[in-house]
Amino acid sequence: MKYLHTMVRVTDLDASMRFYRDALGLELVHQKEYPKGRFTLVYLAAPGDHDAQVELTYNWDPEEYTGGRNFGHLAYHVDDIYQACQRLMDHGVVINRPPRDGHMAFVRSPDNISIELLQAGEALAPAEPWASMPNTGNW
């Protein structure tokens, strides 16, 4: 058995691509439109690790999705948690749980999916502005 991907439904494909690809830094693996089914599938993965993918499902007909927090979260190792959080902030993403401990942070996608970022290896030394930054909203 092999893990393939996790699927999340998204309401705005462009906003989701700006978040997952541009801000979070995932790579586009495959994208395909299904006109008869009226949906688009987009597969993304961390650079160099296409074995674990996230599938964005965009249904062309508007739907309201609730309970994003019930999904749980996606988690990614990052080489430098402070640099990753700064990149996200530079793209307008709110850091809901800042990496005060140099180890863990949480952000949310445009569809309210919680994303956990974990420092690869040992935690970094606490540093400002992260060490004194408060939580914002739910994570």
CSV table of N, CA, C and O in Angstrom, one decimal, residues 14-117:
chain,number,residue,atom,x,y,z
A,14,ASP,N,-8.1,30.0,-8.5
A,14,ASP,CA,-7.1,31.0,-8.6
A,14,ASP,C,-6.5,31.4,-7.3
A,14,ASP,O,-5.3,31.4,-7.0
A,15,ALA,N,-7.4,31.7,-6.3
A,15,ALA,CA,-7.0,32.0,-5.0
A,15,ALA,C,-6.2,30.8,-4.3
A,15,ALA,O,-5.2,31.0,-3.6
A,16,SER,N,-6.7,29.6,-4.6
A,16,SER,CA,-6.1,28.4,-4.0
A,16,SER,C,-4.7,28.2,-4.6
A,16,SER,O,-3.8,27.8,-3.9
A,17,MET,N,-4.6,28.4,-5.9
A,17,MET,CA,-3.2,28.3,-6.5
A,17,MET,C,-2.3,29.3,-6.0
A,17,MET,O,-1.1,29.0,-5.7
A,18,ARG,N,-2.8,30.6,-5.8
A,18,ARG,CA,-1.9,31.6,-5.2
A,18,ARG,C,-1.4,31.2,-3.8
A,18,ARG,O,-0.3,31.4,-3.4
A,19,PHE,N,-2.3,30.5,-3.0
A,19,PHE,CA,-1.9,30.1,-1.7
A,19,PHE,C,-1.0,28.9,-1.7
A,19,PHE,O,0.1,28.9,-1.3
A,20,TYR,N,-1.5,27.7,-2.3
A,20,TYR,CA,-0.7,26.5,-2.3
A,20,TYR,C,0.6,26.5,-3.1
A,20,TYR,O,1.6,26.0,-2.7
A,21,ARG,N,0.5,27.1,-4.3
A,21,ARG,CA,1.7,27.1,-5.2
A,21,ARG,C,2.6,28.3,-4.9
A,21,ARG,O,3.8,28.1,-4.6
A,22,ASP,N,2.0,29.5,-5.0
A,22,ASP,CA,2.8,30.7,-4.9
A,22,ASP,C,3.3,31.0,-3.4
A,22,ASP,O,4.5,31.2,-3.2
A,23,ALA,N,2.4,31.0,-2.5
A,23,ALA,CA,2.8,31.3,-1.1
A,23,ALA,C,3.4,30.2,-0.4
A,23,ALA,O,4.4,30.3,0.3
A,24,LEU,N,2.7,29.0,-0.4
A,24,LEU,CA,3.2,27.8,0.3
A,24,LEU,C,4.4,27.2,-0.4
A,24,LEU,O,5.3,26.6,0.2
A,25,GLY,N,4.5,27.3,-1.7
A,25,GLY,CA,5.7,26.8,-2.5
A,25,GLY,C,5.5,25.4,-3.0
A,25,GLY,O,6.5,24.8,-3.4
A,26,LEU,N,4.3,24.9,-3.1
A,26,LEU,CA,4.1,23.6,-3.7
A,26,LEU,C,4.3,23.6,-5.2
A,26,LEU,O,4.0,24.7,-5.8
A,27,GLU,N,4.6,22.5,-5.8
A,27,GLU,CA,4.8,22.4,-7.2
A,27,GLU,C,3.6,21.8,-7.9
A,27,GLU,O,3.0,20.9,-7.3
A,28,LEU,N,3.2,22.3,-9.0
A,28,LEU,CA,2.1,21.7,-9.8
A,28,LEU,C,2.6,20.4,-10.4
A,28,LEU,O,3.6,20.4,-11.1
A,29,VAL,N,2.0,19.3,-10.1
A,29,VAL,CA,2.3,18.0,-10.6
A,29,VAL,C,1.5,17.7,-11.9
A,29,VAL,O,2.0,17.2,-12.9
A,30,HIS,N,0.1,18.0,-11.8
A,30,HIS,CA,-0.8,17.6,-12.9
A,30,HIS,C,-2.1,18.4,-12.7
A,30,HIS,O,-2.5,18.6,-11.5
A,31,GLN,N,-2.6,18.9,-13.8
A,31,GLN,CA,-3.9,19.6,-13.7
A,31,GLN,C,-4.8,19.1,-14.9
A,31,GLN,O,-4.2,19.0,-16.0
A,32,LYS,N,-6.0,18.8,-14.7
A,32,LYS,CA,-6.9,18.4,-15.7
A,32,LYS,C,-8.3,18.9,-15.5
A,32,LYS,O,-8.8,18.8,-14.4
A,33,GLU,N,-9.0,19.3,-16.6
A,33,GLU,CA,-10.4,19.7,-16.5
A,33,GLU,C,-11.3,18.6,-17.0
A,33,GLU,O,-10.9,17.9,-18.0
A,34,TYR,N,-12.4,18.5,-16.4
A,34,TYR,CA,-13.4,17.5,-16.8
A,34,TYR,C,-14.7,18.2,-17.1
A,34,TYR,O,-15.6,18.3,-16.2
A,35,PRO,N,-14.8,18.7,-18.4
A,35,PRO,CA,-16.0,19.4,-18.7
A,35,PRO,C,-17.4,18.7,-18.5
A,35,PRO,O,-18.3,19.3,-18.1
A,36,LYS,N,-17.4,17.4,-18.8
A,36,LYS,CA,-18.7,16.7,-18.6
A,36,LYS,C,-19.1,16.6,-17.1
A,36,LYS,O,-20.2,16.7,-16.8
A,37,GLY,N,-18.1,16.5,-16.3
A,37,GLY,CA,-18.4,16.5,-14.8
A,37,GLY,C,-18.4,17.8,-14.2
A,37,GLY,O,-18.7,18.0,-13.0
A,38,ARG,N,-17.9,18.9,-15.0
A,38,ARG,CA,-17.9,20.2,-14.5
A,38,ARG,C,-17.0,20.4,-13.3
A,38,ARG,O,-17.4,21.0,-12.3
A,39,PHE,N,-15.8,19.9,-13.4
A,39,PHE,CA,-14.8,20.1,-12.3
A,39,PHE,C,-13.4,20.1,-12.9
A,39,PHE,O,-13.2,19.6,-14.0
A,40,THR,N,-12.5,20.6,-12.1
A,40,THR,CA,-11.1,20.6,-12.4
A,40,THR,C,-10.3,19.9,-11.2
A,40,THR,O,-10.6,20.2,-10.0
A,41,LEU,N,-9.3,19.1,-11.5
A,41,LEU,CA,-8.5,18.5,-10.5
A,41,LEU,C,-7.1,19.1,-10.7
A,41,LEU,O,-6.5,19.1,-11.8
A,42,VAL,N,-6.5,19.5,-9.6
A,42,VAL,CA,-5.1,20.0,-9.6
A,42,VAL,C,-4.3,19.2,-8.5
A,42,VAL,O,-4.8,19.1,-7.4
A,43,TYR,N,-3.2,18.6,-8.9
A,43,TYR,CA,-2.3,17.9,-8.0
A,43,TYR,C,-1.1,18.7,-7.7
A,43,TYR,O,-0.4,19.1,-8.7
A,44,LEU,N,-0.7,18.9,-6.5
A,44,LEU,CA,0.4,19.7,-6.0
A,44,LEU,C,1.2,18.8,-5.1
A,44,LEU,O,0.7,18.0,-4.4
A,45,ALA,N,2.5,19.1,-5.0
A,45,ALA,CA,3.4,18.4,-4.1
A,45,ALA,C,4.6,19.3,-3.6
A,45,ALA,O,4.9,20.3,-4.3
A,46,ALA,N,5.2,18.9,-2.5
A,46,ALA,CA,6.4,19.7,-2.1
A,46,ALA,C,7.5,19.4,-3.1
A,46,ALA,O,7.6,18.4,-3.7
A,47,PRO,N,8.3,20.4,-3.3
A,47,PRO,CA,9.4,20.3,-4.3
A,47,PRO,C,10.3,19.1,-3.9
A,47,PRO,O,10.6,18.9,-2.8
A,48,GLY,N,10.5,18.2,-4.9
A,48,GLY,CA,11.3,17.1,-4.7
A,48,GLY,C,10.6,15.9,-4.1
A,48,GLY,O,11.3,14.8,-3.9
A,49,ASP,N,9.4,16.0,-3.7
A,49,ASP,CA,8.6,14.9,-3.1
A,49,ASP,C,7.3,14.8,-3.6
A,49,ASP,O,6.3,15.1,-3.0
A,50,HIS,N,7.2,14.3,-4.9
A,50,HIS,CA,5.9,14.1,-5.5
A,50,HIS,C,5.1,12.9,-5.1
A,50,HIS,O,4.0,12.6,-5.6
A,51,ASP,N,5.7,12.1,-4.1
A,51,ASP,CA,5.0,10.9,-3.6
A,51,ASP,C,3.8,11.3,-2.7
A,51,ASP,O,2.9,10.5,-2.7
A,52,ALA,N,3.9,12.4,-2.1
A,52,ALA,CA,2.8,12.8,-1.2
A,52,ALA,C,2.2,14.1,-1.8
A,52,ALA,O,2.8,15.1,-1.8
A,53,GLN,N,0.9,14.0,-2.3
A,53,GLN,CA,0.3,15.1,-3.0
A,53,GLN,C,-0.9,15.6,-2.3
A,53,GLN,O,-1.6,14.8,-1.6
A,54,VAL,N,-1.3,16.8,-2.6
A,54,VAL,CA,-2.6,17.3,-2.3
A,54,VAL,C,-3.4,17.6,-3.6
A,54,VAL,O,-2.8,18.1,-4.5
A,55,GLU,N,-4.6,17.1,-3.6
A,55,GLU,CA,-5.5,17.2,-4.8
A,55,GLU,C,-6.5,18.3,-4.5
A,55,GLU,O,-7.2,18.2,-3.5
A,56,LEU,N,-6.5,19.4,-5.3
A,56,LEU,CA,-7.5,20.4,-5.2
A,56,LEU,C,-8.6,20.1,-6.1
A,56,LEU,O,-8.3,19.9,-7.3
A,57,THR,N,-9.8,20.0,-5.6
A,57,THR,CA,-10.9,19.7,-6.5
A,57,THR,C,-11.8,21.0,-6.5
A,57,THR,O,-12.3,21.4,-5.5
A,58,TYR,N,-11.9,21.5,-7.8
A,58,TYR,CA,-12.7,22.7,-8.0
A,58,TYR,C,-13.9,22.3,-8.8
A,58,TYR,O,-13.8,22.0,-10.0
A,59,ASN,N,-15.1,22.4,-8.2
A,59,ASN,CA,-16.3,22.2,-8.8
A,59,ASN,C,-16.8,23.5,-9.5
A,59,ASN,O,-16.8,24.5,-8.8
A,60,TRP,N,-17.1,23.5,-10.8
A,60,TRP,CA,-17.4,24.7,-11.5
A,60,TRP,C,-18.7,25.3,-11.0
A,60,TRP,O,-18.9,26.5,-11.1
A,61,ASP,N,-19.6,24.5,-10.6
A,61,ASP,CA,-20.9,25.1,-10.1
A,61,ASP,C,-20.7,25.4,-8.6
A,61,ASP,O,-20.2,24.6,-7.8
A,62,PRO,N,-21.0,26.6,-8.2
A,62,PRO,CA,-20.8,27.1,-6.8
A,62,PRO,C,-21.4,26.2,-5.8
A,62,PRO,O,-22.5,25.7,-5.9
A,63,GLU,N,-20.6,25.9,-4.8
A,63,GLU,CA,-21.1,25.1,-3.6
A,63,GLU,C,-20.5,25.8,-2.4
A,63,GLU,O,-19.5,26.4,-2.4
A,64,GLU,N,-21.2,25.7,-1.2
A,64,GLU,CA,-20.7,26.2,0.0
A,64,GLU,C,-20.1,25.1,0.8
A,64,GLU,O,-20.8,24.1,1.1
A,65,TYR,N,-18.9,25.2,1.2
A,65,TYR,CA,-18.2,24.1,2.0
A,65,TYR,C,-18.1,24.7,3.4
A,65,TYR,O,-17.6,25.8,3.6
A,66,THR,N,-18.5,23.9,4.4
A,66,THR,CA,-18.4,24.3,5.8
A,66,THR,C,-17.6,23.2,6.5
A,66,THR,O,-17.4,22.1,6.0
A,67,GLY,N,-17.1,23.6,7.7
A,67,GLY,CA,-16.4,22.6,8.5
A,67,GLY,C,-15.0,22.4,8.1
A,67,GLY,O,-14.5,21.3,8.4
A,68,GLY,N,-14.3,23.3,7.5
A,68,GLY,CA,-12.9,23.1,7.1
A,68,GLY,C,-12.1,22.7,8.3
A,68,GLY,O,-11.1,21.9,8.1
A,69,ARG,N,-12.3,23.2,9.5
A,69,ARG,CA,-11.6,22.7,10.7
A,69,ARG,C,-11.8,21.3,10.9
A,69,ARG,O,-10.9,20.6,11.5
A,70,ASN,N,-13.0,20.7,10.6
A,70,ASN,CA,-13.3,19.3,10.8
A,70,ASN,C,-12.4,18.4,10.0
A,70,ASN,O,-12.2,17.3,10.4
A,71,PHE,N,-11.9,18.9,8.9
A,71,PHE,CA,-11.0,18.2,8.1
A,71,PHE,C,-9.7,17.8,8.8
A,71,PHE,O,-9.1,16.8,8.6
A,72,GLY,N,-9.3,18.6,9.7
A,72,GLY,CA,-8.0,18.4,10.4
A,72,GLY,C,-7.0,19.4,9.8
A,72,GLY,O,-7.3,20.6,9.8
A,73,HIS,N,-5.9,18.9,9.3
A,73,HIS,CA,-4.9,19.8,8.7
A,73,HIS,C,-4.0,19.0,7.8
A,73,HIS,O,-3.9,17.8,7.8
A,74,LEU,N,-3.3,19.8,6.9
A,74,LEU,CA,-2.2,19.3,6.1
A,74,LEU,C,-0.9,19.7,6.8
A,74,LEU,O,-0.9,20.7,7.5
A,75,ALA,N,0.1,18.9,6.8
A,75,ALA,CA,1.3,19.2,7.5
A,75,ALA,C,2.5,19.1,6.5
A,75,ALA,O,2.6,18.1,5.7
A,76,TYR,N,3.5,20.0,6.6
A,76,TYR,CA,4.7,20.0,5.8
A,76,TYR,C,5.9,20.4,6.6
A,76,TYR,O,5.8,21.3,7.4
A,77,HIS,N,7.0,19.6,6.4
A,77,HIS,CA,8.3,20.0,6.9
A,77,HIS,C,8.8,21.2,6.1
A,77,HIS,O,8.6,21.2,4.8
A,78,VAL,N,9.5,22.1,6.7
A,78,VAL,CA,10.1,23.2,6.0
A,78,VAL,C,11.5,23.3,6.4
A,78,VAL,O,11.8,23.0,7.6
A,79,ASP,N,12.4,23.8,5.6
A,79,ASP,CA,13.8,23.9,5.9
A,79,ASP,C,14.1,25.0,6.9
A,79,ASP,O,15.0,24.9,7.7
A,80,ASP,N,13.3,26.1,6.8
A,80,ASP,CA,13.5,27.3,7.7
A,80,ASP,C,12.1,27.8,8.0
A,80,ASP,O,11.5,28.5,7.2
A,81,ILE,N,11.6,27.5,9.2
A,81,ILE,CA,10.2,27.9,9.5
A,81,ILE,C,10.0,29.4,9.5
A,81,ILE,O,8.9,29.9,9.1
A,82,TYR,N,11.0,30.2,9.9
A,82,TYR,CA,10.9,31.6,9.9
A,82,TYR,C,10.8,32.2,8.5
A,82,TYR,O,10.0,33.0,8.2
A,83,GLN,N,11.6,31.6,7.6
A,83,GLN,CA,11.6,32.0,6.2
A,83,GLN,C,10.3,31.7,5.5
A,83,GLN,O,9.8,32.4,4.8
A,84,ALA,N,9.8,30.5,5.8
A,84,ALA,CA,8.5,30.0,5.3
A,84,ALA,C,7.4,30.9,5.7
A,84,ALA,O,6.5,31.3,4.9
A,85,CYS,N,7.4,31.3,7.0
A,85,CYS,CA,6.3,32.1,7.5
A,85,CYS,C,6.4,33.6,6.9
A,85,CYS,O,5.4,34.2,6.6
A,86,GLN,N,7.6,34.0,6.8
A,86,GLN,CA,7.8,35.4,6.2
A,86,GLN,C,7.3,35.4,4.7
A,86,GLN,O,6.7,36.3,4.3
A,87,ARG,N,7.6,34.3,4.0
A,87,ARG,CA,7.2,34.2,2.6
A,87,ARG,C,5.7,34.2,2.5
A,87,ARG,O,5.1,34.9,1.7
A,88,LEU,N,5.0,33.5,3.4
A,88,LEU,CA,3.6,33.5,3.5
A,88,LEU,C,3.0,34.8,3.8
A,88,LEU,O,2.1,35.3,3.1
A,89,MET,N,3.6,35.5,4.8
A,89,MET,CA,3.1,36.9,5.1
A,89,MET,C,3.3,37.8,4.0
A,89,MET,O,2.5,38.7,3.7
A,90,ASP,N,4.4,37.7,3.2
A,90,ASP,CA,4.7,38.5,2.1
A,90,ASP,C,3.6,38.3,1.0
A,90,ASP,O,3.4,39.2,0.1
A,91,HIS,N,3.0,37.2,1.0
A,91,HIS,CA,1.9,36.9,0.1
A,91,HIS,C,0.5,37.2,0.7
A,91,HIS,O,-0.5,36.8,0.2
A,92,GLY,N,0.5,37.9,1.8
A,92,GLY,CA,-0.8,38.3,2.4
A,92,GLY,C,-1.5,37.2,3.3
A,92,GLY,O,-2.6,37.4,3.7
A,93,VAL,N,-0.7,36.1,3.6
A,93,VAL,CA,-1.3,35.1,4.4
A,93,VAL,C,-1.1,35.4,5.9
A,93,VAL,O,0.0,35.8,6.4
A,94,VAL,N,-2.2,35.2,6.7
A,94,VAL,CA,-2.2,35.5,8.1
A,94,VAL,C,-1.5,34.2,8.8
A,94,VAL,O,-1.9,33.1,8.5
A,95,ILE,N,-0.5,34.5,9.7
A,95,ILE,CA,0.1,33.4,10.4
A,95,ILE,C,-0.8,33.2,11.7
A,95,ILE,O,-0.7,34.0,12.6
A,96,ASN,N,-1.7,32.2,11.7
A,96,ASN,CA,-2.6,32.1,12.8
A,96,ASN,C,-1.9,31.6,14.1
A,96,ASN,O,-2.3,32.1,15.2
A,97,ARG,N,-1.0,30.8,14.0
A,97,ARG,CA,-0.2,30.3,15.1
A,97,ARG,C,1.3,30.5,14.7
A,97,ARG,O,1.9,29.7,14.0
A,98,PRO,N,1.9,31.6,15.2
A,98,PRO,CA,3.3,31.9,14.8
A,98,PRO,C,4.2,30.9,15.4
A,98,PRO,O,4.0,30.2,16.4
A,99,PRO,N,5.4,30.8,14.8
A,99,PRO,CA,6.4,29.8,15.2
A,99,PRO,C,7.2,30.3,16.4
A,99,PRO,O,8.5,30.4,16.3
A,100,ARG,N,6.6,30.6,17.5
A,100,ARG,CA,7.2,31.2,18.7
A,100,ARG,C,8.3,30.3,19.2
A,100,ARG,O,9.3,30.7,19.7
A,101,ASP,N,8.1,29.0,19.0
A,101,ASP,CA,9.1,28.0,19.5
A,101,ASP,C,10.1,27.6,18.5
A,101,ASP,O,10.9,26.7,18.8
A,102,GLY,N,10.1,28.2,17.3
A,102,GLY,CA,11.0,27.9,16.3
A,102,GLY,C,10.8,26.5,15.6
A,102,GLY,O,11.6,26.0,14.9
A,103,HIS,N,9.6,25.9,15.9
A,103,HIS,CA,9.3,24.6,15.5
A,103,HIS,C,8.0,24.4,14.7
A,103,HIS,O,8.0,23.7,13.7
A,104,MET,N,6.9,25.1,15.1
A,104,MET,CA,5.6,24.8,14.6
A,104,MET,C,4.9,26.1,14.3
A,104,MET,O,4.9,27.1,15.1
A,105,ALA,N,4.1,26.2,13.2
A,105,ALA,CA,3.3,27.3,12.9
A,105,ALA,C,2.0,26.7,12.1
A,105,ALA,O,2.1,25.6,11.6
A,106,PHE,N,1.0,27.5,12.2
A,106,PHE,CA,-0.3,27.2,11.4
A,106,PHE,C,-0.7,28.4,10.6
A,106,PHE,O,-0.7,29.5,11.1
A,107,VAL,N,-1.2,28.1,9.4
A,107,VAL,CA,-1.9,29.1,8.6
A,107,VAL,C,-3.2,28.4,8.0
A,107,VAL,O,-3.4,27.2,8.3
A,108,ARG,N,-3.9,29.2,7.3
A,108,ARG,CA,-5.2,28.7,6.7
A,108,ARG,C,-5.2,29.0,5.2
A,108,ARG,O,-4.8,30.1,4.8
A,109,SER,N,-5.7,28.1,4.5
A,109,SER,CA,-5.9,28.3,3.0
A,109,SER,C,-7.1,29.2,2.8
A,109,SER,O,-7.9,29.5,3.7
A,110,PRO,N,-7.3,29.6,1.5
A,110,PRO,CA,-8.5,30.5,1.2
A,110,PRO,C,-9.8,29.8,1.6
A,110,PRO,O,-10.8,30.4,1.7
A,111,ASP,N,-9.8,28.4,1.6
A,111,ASP,CA,-11.0,27.7,2.0
A,111,ASP,C,-11.0,27.2,3.4
A,111,ASP,O,-11.7,26.3,3.8
A,112,ASN,N,-10.2,27.8,4.2
A,112,ASN,CA,-10.2,27.6,5.7
A,112,ASN,C,-9.6,26.3,6.1
A,112,ASN,O,-9.9,25.8,7.2
A,113,ILE,N,-8.8,25.7,5.2
A,113,ILE,CA,-8.1,24.4,5.6
A,113,ILE,C,-6.9,24.8,6.4
A,113,ILE,O,-6.1,25.6,6.0
A,114,SER,N,-6.7,24.2,7.5
A,114,SER,CA,-5.6,24.4,8.4
A,114,SER,C,-4.3,23.7,7.9
A,114,SER,O,-4.4,22.6,7.5
A,115,ILE,N,-3.2,24.5,7.8
A,115,ILE,CA,-1.9,24.0,7.3
A,115,ILE,C,-0.9,24.1,8.4
A,115,ILE,O,-0.7,25.2,8.9
A,116,GLU,N,-0.3,23.0,8.8
A,116,GLU,CA,0.7,23.0,9.8
A,116,GLU,C,2.1,23.0,9.2
A,116,GLU,O,2.3,22.2,8.2
A,117,LEU,N,3.0,23.9,9.6
A,117,LEU,CA,4.3,23.9,9.1
A,117,LEU,C,5.2,23.5,10.3
A,117,LEU,O,5.1,24.0,11.4
